[in-house]
mmCIF file of C-alpha atoms in Angstrom:
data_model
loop_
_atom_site.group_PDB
_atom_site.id
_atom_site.type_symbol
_atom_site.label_atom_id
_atom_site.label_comp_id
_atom_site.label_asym_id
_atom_site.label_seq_id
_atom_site.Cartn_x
_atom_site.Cartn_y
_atom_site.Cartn_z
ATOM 1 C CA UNK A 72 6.945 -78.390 -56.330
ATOM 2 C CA UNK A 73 9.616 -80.402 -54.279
ATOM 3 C CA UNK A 74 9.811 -80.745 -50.854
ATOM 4 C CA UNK A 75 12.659 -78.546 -50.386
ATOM 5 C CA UNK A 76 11.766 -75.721 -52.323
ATOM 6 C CA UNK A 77 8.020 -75.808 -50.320
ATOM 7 C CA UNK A 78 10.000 -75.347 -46.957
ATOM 8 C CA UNK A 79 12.258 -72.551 -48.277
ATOM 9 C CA UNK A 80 9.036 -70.964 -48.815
ATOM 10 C CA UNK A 81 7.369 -71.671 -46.182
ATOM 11 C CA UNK A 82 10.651 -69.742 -44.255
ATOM 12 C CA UNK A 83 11.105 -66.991 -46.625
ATOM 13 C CA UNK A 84 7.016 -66.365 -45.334
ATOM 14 C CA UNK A 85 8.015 -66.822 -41.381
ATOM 15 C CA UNK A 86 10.588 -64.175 -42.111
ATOM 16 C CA UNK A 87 8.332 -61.815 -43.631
ATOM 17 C CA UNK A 88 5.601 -62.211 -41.352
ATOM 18 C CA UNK A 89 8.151 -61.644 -38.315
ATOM 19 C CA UNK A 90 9.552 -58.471 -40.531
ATOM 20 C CA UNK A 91 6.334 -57.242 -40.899
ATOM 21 C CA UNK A 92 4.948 -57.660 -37.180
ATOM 22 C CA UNK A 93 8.353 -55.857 -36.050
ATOM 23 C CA UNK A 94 7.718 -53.297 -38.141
ATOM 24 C CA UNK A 95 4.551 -53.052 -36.782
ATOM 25 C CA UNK A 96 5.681 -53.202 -33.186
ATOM 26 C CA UNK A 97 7.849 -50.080 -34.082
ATOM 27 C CA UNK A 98 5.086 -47.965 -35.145
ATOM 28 C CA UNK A 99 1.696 -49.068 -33.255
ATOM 29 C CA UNK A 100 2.694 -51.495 -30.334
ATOM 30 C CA UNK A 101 -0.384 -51.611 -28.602
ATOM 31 C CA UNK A 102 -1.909 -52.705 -31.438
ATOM 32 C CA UNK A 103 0.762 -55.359 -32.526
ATOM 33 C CA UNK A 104 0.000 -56.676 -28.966
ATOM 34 C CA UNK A 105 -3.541 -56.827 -29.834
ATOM 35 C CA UNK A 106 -2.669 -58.879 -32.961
ATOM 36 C CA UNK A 107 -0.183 -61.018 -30.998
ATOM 37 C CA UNK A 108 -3.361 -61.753 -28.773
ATOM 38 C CA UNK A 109 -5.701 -62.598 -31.512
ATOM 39 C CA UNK A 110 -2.829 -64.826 -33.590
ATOM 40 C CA UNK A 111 -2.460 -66.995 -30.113
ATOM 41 C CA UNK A 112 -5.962 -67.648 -29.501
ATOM 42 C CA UNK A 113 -6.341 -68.217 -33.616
ATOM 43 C CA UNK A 114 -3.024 -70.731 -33.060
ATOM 44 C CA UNK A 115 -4.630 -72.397 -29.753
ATOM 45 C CA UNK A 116 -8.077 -72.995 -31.715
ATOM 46 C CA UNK A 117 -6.031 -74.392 -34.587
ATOM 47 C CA UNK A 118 -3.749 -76.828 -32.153
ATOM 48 C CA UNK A 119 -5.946 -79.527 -31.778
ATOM 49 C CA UNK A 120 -7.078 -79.644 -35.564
ATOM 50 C CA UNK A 121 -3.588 -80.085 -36.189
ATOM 51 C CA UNK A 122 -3.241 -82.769 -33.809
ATOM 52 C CA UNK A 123 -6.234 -84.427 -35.203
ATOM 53 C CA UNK A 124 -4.691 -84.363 -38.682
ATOM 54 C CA UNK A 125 -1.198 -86.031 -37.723
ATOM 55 C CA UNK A 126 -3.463 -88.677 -35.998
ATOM 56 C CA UNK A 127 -5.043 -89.372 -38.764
ATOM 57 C CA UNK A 128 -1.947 -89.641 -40.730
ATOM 58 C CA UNK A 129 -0.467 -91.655 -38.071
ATOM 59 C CA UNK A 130 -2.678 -94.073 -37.393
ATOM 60 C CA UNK A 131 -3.420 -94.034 -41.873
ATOM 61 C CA UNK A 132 0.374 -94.910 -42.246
ATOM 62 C CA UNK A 133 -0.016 -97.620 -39.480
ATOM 63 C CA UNK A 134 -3.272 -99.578 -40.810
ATOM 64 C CA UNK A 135 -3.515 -98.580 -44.601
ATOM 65 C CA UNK A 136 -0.759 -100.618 -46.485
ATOM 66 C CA UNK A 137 0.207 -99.435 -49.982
ATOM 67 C CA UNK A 138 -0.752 -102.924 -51.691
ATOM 68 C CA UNK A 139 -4.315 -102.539 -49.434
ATOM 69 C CA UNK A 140 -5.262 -99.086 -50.698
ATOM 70 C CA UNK A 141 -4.228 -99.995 -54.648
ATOM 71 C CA UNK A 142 -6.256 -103.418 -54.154
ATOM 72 C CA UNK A 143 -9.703 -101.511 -52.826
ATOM 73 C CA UNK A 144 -9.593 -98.187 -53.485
ATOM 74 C CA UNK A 145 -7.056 -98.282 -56.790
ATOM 75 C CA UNK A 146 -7.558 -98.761 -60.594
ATOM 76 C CA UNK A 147 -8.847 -101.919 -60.006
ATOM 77 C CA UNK A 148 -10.714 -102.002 -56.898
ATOM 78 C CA UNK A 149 -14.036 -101.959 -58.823
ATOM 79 C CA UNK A 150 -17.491 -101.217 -57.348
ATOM 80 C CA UNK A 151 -16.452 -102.181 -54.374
ATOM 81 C CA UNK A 152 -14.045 -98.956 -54.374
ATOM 82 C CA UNK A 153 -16.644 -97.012 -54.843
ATOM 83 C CA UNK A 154 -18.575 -98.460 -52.088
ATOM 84 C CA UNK A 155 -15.970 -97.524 -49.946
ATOM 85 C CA UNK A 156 -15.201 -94.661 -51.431
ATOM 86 C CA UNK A 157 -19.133 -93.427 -50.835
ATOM 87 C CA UNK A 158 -19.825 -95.156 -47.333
ATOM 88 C CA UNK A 159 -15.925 -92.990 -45.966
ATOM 89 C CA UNK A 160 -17.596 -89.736 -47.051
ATOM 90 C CA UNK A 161 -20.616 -90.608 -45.538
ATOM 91 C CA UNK A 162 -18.845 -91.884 -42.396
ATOM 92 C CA UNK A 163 -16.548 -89.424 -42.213
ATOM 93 C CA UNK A 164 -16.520 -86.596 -39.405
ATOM 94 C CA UNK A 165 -15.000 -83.734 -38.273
ATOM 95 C CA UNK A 166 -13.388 -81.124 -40.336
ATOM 96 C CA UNK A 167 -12.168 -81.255 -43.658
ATOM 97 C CA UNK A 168 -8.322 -80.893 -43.391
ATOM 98 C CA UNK A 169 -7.030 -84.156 -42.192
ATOM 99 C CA UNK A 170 -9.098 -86.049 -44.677
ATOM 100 C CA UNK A 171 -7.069 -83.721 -47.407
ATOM 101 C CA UNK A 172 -4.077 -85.110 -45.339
ATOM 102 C CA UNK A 173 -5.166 -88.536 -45.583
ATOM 103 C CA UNK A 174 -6.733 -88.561 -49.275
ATOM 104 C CA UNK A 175 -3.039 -86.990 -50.489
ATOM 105 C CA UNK A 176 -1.367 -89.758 -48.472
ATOM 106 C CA UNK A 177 -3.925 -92.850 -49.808
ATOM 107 C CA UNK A 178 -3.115 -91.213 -53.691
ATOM 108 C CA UNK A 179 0.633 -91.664 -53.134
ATOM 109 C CA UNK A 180 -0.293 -94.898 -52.175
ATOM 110 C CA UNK A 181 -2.286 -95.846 -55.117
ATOM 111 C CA UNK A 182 -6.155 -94.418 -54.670
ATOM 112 C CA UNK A 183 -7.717 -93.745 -57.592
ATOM 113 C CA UNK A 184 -8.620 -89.619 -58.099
ATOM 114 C CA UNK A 185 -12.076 -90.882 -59.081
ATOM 115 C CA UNK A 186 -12.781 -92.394 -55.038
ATOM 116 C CA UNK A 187 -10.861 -89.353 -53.666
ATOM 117 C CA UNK A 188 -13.277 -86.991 -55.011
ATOM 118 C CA UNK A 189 -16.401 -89.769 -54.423
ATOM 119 C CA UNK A 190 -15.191 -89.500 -50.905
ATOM 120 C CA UNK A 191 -15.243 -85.777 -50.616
ATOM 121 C CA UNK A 192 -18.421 -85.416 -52.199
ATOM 122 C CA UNK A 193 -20.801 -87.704 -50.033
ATOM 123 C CA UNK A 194 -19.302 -85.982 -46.803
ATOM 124 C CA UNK A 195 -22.070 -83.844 -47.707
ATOM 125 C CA UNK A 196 -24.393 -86.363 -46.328
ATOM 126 C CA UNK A 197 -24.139 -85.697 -42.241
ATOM 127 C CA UNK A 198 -26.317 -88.728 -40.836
ATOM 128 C CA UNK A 199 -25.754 -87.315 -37.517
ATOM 129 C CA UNK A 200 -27.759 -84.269 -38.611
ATOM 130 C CA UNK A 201 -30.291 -85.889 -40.762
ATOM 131 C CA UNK A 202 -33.241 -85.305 -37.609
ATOM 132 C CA UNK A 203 -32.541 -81.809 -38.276
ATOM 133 C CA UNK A 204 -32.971 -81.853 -41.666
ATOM 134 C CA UNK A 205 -35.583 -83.588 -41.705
ATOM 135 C CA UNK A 206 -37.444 -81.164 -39.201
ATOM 136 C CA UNK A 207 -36.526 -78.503 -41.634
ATOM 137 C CA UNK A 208 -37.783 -79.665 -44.890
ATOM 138 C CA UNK A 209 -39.566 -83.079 -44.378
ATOM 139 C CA UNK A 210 -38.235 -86.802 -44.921
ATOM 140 C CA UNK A 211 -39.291 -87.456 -48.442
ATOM 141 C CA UNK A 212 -36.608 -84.308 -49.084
ATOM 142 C CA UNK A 213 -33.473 -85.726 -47.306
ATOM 143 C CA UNK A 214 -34.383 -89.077 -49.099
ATOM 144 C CA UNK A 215 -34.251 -87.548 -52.330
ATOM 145 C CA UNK A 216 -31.917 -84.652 -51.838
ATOM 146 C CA UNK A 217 -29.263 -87.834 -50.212
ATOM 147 C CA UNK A 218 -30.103 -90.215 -53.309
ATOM 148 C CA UNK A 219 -28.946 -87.153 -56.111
ATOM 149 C CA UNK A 220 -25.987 -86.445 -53.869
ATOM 150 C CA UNK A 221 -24.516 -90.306 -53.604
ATOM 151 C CA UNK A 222 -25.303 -90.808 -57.503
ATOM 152 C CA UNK A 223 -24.037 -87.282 -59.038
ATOM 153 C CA UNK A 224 -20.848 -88.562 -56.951
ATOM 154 C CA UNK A 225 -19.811 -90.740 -59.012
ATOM 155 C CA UNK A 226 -19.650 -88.961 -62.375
ATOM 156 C CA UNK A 227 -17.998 -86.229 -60.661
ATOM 157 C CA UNK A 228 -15.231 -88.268 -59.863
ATOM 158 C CA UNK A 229 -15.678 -89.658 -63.275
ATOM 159 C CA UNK A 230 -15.345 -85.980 -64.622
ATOM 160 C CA UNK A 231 -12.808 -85.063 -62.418
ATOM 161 C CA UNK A 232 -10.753 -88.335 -63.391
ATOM 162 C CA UNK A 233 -10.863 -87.747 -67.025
ATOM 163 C CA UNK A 234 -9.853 -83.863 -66.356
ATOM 164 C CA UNK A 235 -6.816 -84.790 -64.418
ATOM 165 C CA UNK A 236 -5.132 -88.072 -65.481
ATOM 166 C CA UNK A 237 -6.570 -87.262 -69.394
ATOM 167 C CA UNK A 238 -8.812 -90.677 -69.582
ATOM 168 C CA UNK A 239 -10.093 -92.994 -67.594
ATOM 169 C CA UNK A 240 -7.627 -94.962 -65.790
ATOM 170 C CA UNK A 241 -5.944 -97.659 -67.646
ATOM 171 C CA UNK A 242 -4.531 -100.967 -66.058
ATOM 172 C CA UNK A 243 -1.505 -100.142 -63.985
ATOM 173 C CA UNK A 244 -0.825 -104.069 -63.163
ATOM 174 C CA UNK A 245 -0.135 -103.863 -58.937
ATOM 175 C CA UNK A 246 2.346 -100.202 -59.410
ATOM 176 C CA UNK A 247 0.910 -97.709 -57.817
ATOM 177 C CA UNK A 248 0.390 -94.245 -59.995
ATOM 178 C CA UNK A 249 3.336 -91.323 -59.558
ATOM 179 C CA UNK A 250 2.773 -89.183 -56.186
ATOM 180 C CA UNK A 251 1.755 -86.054 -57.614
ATOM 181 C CA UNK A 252 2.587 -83.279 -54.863
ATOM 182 C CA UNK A 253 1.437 -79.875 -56.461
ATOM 183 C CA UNK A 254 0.396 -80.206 -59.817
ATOM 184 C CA UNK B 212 -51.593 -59.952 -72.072
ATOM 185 C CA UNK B 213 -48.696 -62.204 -71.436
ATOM 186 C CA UNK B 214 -48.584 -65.957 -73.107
ATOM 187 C CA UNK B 215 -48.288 -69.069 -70.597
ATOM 188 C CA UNK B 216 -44.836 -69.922 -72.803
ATOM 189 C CA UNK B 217 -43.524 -66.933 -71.771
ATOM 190 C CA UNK B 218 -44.989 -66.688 -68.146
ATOM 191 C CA UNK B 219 -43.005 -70.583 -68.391
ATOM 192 C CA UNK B 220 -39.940 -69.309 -69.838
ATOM 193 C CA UNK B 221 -39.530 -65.872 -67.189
ATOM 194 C CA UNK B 222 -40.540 -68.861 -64.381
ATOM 195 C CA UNK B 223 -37.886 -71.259 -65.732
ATOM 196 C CA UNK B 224 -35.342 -68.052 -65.744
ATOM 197 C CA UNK B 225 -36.220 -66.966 -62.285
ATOM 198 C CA UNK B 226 -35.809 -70.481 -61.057
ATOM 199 C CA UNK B 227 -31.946 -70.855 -62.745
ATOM 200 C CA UNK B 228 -31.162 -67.580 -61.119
ATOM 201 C CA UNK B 229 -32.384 -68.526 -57.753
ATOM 202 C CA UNK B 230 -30.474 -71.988 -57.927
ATOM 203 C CA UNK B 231 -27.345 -70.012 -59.440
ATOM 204 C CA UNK B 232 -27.723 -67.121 -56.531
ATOM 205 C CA UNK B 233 -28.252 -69.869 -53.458
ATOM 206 C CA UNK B 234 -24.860 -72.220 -55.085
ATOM 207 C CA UNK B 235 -23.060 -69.182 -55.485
ATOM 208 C CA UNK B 236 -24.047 -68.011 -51.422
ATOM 209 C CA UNK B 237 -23.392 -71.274 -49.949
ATOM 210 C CA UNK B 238 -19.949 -71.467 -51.691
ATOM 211 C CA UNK B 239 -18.539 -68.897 -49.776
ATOM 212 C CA UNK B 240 -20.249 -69.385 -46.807
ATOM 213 C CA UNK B 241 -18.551 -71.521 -44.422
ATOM 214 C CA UNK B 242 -19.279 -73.251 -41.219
ATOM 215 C CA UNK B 243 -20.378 -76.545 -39.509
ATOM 216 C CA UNK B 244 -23.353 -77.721 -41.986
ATOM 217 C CA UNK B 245 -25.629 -77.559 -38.827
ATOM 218 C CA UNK B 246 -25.504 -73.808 -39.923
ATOM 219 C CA UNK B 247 -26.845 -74.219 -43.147
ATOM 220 C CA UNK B 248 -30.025 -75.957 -42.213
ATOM 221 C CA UNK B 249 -30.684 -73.668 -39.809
ATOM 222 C CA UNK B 250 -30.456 -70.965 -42.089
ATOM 223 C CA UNK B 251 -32.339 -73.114 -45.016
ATOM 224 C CA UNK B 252 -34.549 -73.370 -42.739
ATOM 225 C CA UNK B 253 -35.515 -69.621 -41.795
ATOM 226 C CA UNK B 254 -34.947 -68.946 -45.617
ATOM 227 C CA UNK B 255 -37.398 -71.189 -46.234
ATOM 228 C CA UNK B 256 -39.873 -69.859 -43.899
ATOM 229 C CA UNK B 257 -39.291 -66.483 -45.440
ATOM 230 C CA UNK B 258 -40.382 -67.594 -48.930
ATOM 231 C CA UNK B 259 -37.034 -68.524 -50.498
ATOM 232 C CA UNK B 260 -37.579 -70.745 -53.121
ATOM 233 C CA UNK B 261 -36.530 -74.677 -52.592
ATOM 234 C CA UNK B 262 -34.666 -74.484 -55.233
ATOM 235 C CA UNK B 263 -32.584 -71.695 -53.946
ATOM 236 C CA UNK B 264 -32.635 -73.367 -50.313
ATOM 237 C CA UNK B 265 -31.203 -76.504 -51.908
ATOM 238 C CA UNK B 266 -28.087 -75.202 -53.815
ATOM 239 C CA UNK B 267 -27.286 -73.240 -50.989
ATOM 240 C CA UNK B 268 -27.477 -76.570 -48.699
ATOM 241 C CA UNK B 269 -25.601 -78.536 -51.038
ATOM 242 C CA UNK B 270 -23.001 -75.840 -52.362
ATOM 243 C CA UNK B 271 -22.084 -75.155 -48.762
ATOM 244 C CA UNK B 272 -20.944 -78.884 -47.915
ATOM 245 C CA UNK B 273 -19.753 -79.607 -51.438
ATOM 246 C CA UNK B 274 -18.172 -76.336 -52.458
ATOM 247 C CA UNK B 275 -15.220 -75.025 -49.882
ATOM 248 C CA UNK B 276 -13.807 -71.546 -51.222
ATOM 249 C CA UNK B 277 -12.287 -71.165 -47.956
ATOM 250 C CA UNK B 278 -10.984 -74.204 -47.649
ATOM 251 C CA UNK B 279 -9.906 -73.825 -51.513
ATOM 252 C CA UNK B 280 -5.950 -72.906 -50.360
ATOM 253 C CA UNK B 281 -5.444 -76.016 -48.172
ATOM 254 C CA UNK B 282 -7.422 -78.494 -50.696
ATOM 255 C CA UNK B 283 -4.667 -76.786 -53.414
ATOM 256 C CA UNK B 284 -1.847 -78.042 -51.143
ATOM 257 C CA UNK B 285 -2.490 -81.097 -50.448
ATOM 258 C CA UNK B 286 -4.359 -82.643 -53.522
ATOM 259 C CA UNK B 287 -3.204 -80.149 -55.950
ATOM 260 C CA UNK B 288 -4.234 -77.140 -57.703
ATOM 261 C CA UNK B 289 -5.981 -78.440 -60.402
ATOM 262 C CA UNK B 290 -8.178 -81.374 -58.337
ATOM 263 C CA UNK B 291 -9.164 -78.538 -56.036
ATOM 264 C CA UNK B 292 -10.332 -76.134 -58.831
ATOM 265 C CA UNK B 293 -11.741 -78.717 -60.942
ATOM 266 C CA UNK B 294 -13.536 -80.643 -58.145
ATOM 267 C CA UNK B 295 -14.928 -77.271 -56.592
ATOM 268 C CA UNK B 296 -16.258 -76.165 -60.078
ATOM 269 C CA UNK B 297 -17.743 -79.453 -60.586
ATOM 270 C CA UNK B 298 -19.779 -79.542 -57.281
ATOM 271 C CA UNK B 299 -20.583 -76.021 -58.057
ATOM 272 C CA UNK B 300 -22.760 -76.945 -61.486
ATOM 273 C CA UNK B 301 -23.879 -80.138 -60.000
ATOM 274 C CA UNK B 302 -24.992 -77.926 -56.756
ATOM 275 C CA UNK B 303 -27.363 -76.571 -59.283
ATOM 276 C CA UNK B 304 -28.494 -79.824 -61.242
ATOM 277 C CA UNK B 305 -29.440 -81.216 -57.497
ATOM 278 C CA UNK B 306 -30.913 -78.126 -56.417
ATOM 279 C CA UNK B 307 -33.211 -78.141 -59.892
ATOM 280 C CA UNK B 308 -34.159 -82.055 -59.557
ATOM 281 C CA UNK B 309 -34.520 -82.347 -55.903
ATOM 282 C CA UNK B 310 -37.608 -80.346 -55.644
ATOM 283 C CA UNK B 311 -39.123 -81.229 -59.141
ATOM 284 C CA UNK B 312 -38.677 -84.813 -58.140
ATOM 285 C CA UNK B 313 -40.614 -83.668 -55.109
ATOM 286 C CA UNK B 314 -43.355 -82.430 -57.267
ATOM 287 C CA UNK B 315 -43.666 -85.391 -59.709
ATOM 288 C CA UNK B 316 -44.185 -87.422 -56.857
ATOM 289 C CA UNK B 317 -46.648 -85.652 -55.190
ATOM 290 C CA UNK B 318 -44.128 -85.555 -52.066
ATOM 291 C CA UNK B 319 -43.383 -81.283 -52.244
ATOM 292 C CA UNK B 320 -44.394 -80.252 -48.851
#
């Protein structure tokens, strides 16, 4: 799916969503106000997880070079991309969508799909709330339960790897792989 | 009179059910993961199996069916389907192993 075609769709939707609220307004418009309400407040809630993910993109574009990314965290980055790959997940906070952001960025620029997934796996593992869990069901539990989730990581990206590129990934030399935008 | 293999084999079932039931709740639950320990937690205390407790912990922070559409636009459809349905078996394998692990160890509280 190309860029262009993605925005013509995303306008074609704006249109039909403003068709479909006028509509509305024309036969219920104390409840299309309601609705108005409740899409505001649902687009104020949403405005500053927005501006966390073009921060993140920003400031990903600014520090994360192309030949960087392919060197630690591409074909041949070696355990030490997956070291990184599990210690981001587990360092990682906040909500999910501007690592998406970030993870499709760091592919175009030559991450391996094996370390993406790693990465998004072992966010699982929330150190800050590990007191919690522990209260819950006891420290010899988060030990264990936190050991199976960083080592079933990494033949899920394994899996994953093989199920989208085919095989593992050969020796690309220092290109980086083909964006790959929608599948 | 009932046999211990089968008594073993109906446990073993009700176990895989429990593991598949807790994966399959946490997958569609969504929330900050605080949530799902709290909730372990009381489930727990109710008489929820661990096993059950555990693939809903795991399948809620490793699983995201709401989060599905956005994963699907920006890492693609088939990472996003494949990497949820991945996380959703191994959900399962850790929720099986974590508390048998417990056991053989003599750590299960």
């Amino acid at each position: 799916m190309t860029a262009k075609s993605t925005m013509r769709g995303g306008l074609w939707f704006l249109l039909a969503v403003l068709l479909l609220y006028g509509i509305a307004f024309l036969l219920d418009p104390t409840s299309t106000n309601l609705a108005l309400d409740r899409s505001a407040e649902l687009f104020s809630r949403l405005l500053p997880v927005l501006g966390f993910v073009i921060s993140v993109l920003f400031i990903a574009s600014l520090l994360l070079q192309p030949s960087w990314v392919r060197e630690n965290l591409g074909e041949r980055s070696g355990p030490r991309g997956w070291v990184l790959a599990v210690a981001g997940g587990i360092l990682s906070a906040g909500p999910v969508y501007p690592w998406y952001a970030m993870l499709g960025d760091l592919r175009s620029k030559g991450m391996r799909t094996a370390l993406m997934s790693v990465f998004l796996y072992n966010r699982a593992i929330k150190l800050p709330l590990l007191p919690l869990l522990i209260h819950y069901f006891g420290p010899a539990y988060a030990l264990i339960l936190f050991v199976y989730l960083i080592l079933f990581s990494l033949p899920a990206g394994l899996l994953l790897e093989r199920l989208i590129d085919g095989r593992p990934a050969p020796h690309r030399g220092n290109k980086p792989p083909p964006a790959r935008s929608g599948d | 009179m009932q046999s211990e293999g089968g008594r073993n084999a109906r446990e073993a079932m009700r176990e895989g059910v429990s593991s598949y039931v807790g994966a399959l709740a946490g997958s569609v639950a969504s929330g900050h993961p605080l949530t799902s320990y709290l909730l372990g937690g009381e489930l727990l205390d109710r008489g929820v199996s661990l096993i059950a407790v555990t693939a809903f912990l795991v399948s809620w922070v490793t699983v995201g069916s709401i989060q599905l559409p956005a994963e699907m636009l920006m890492l693609g459809r088939r990472f996003a389907l494949y990497r949820n349905s991945i996380c959703f078996v191994l959900a399962i394998l850790t929720a099986v192993l974590t508390p048998t692990t417990l056991q053989v160890l003599h750590l299960a509280p």
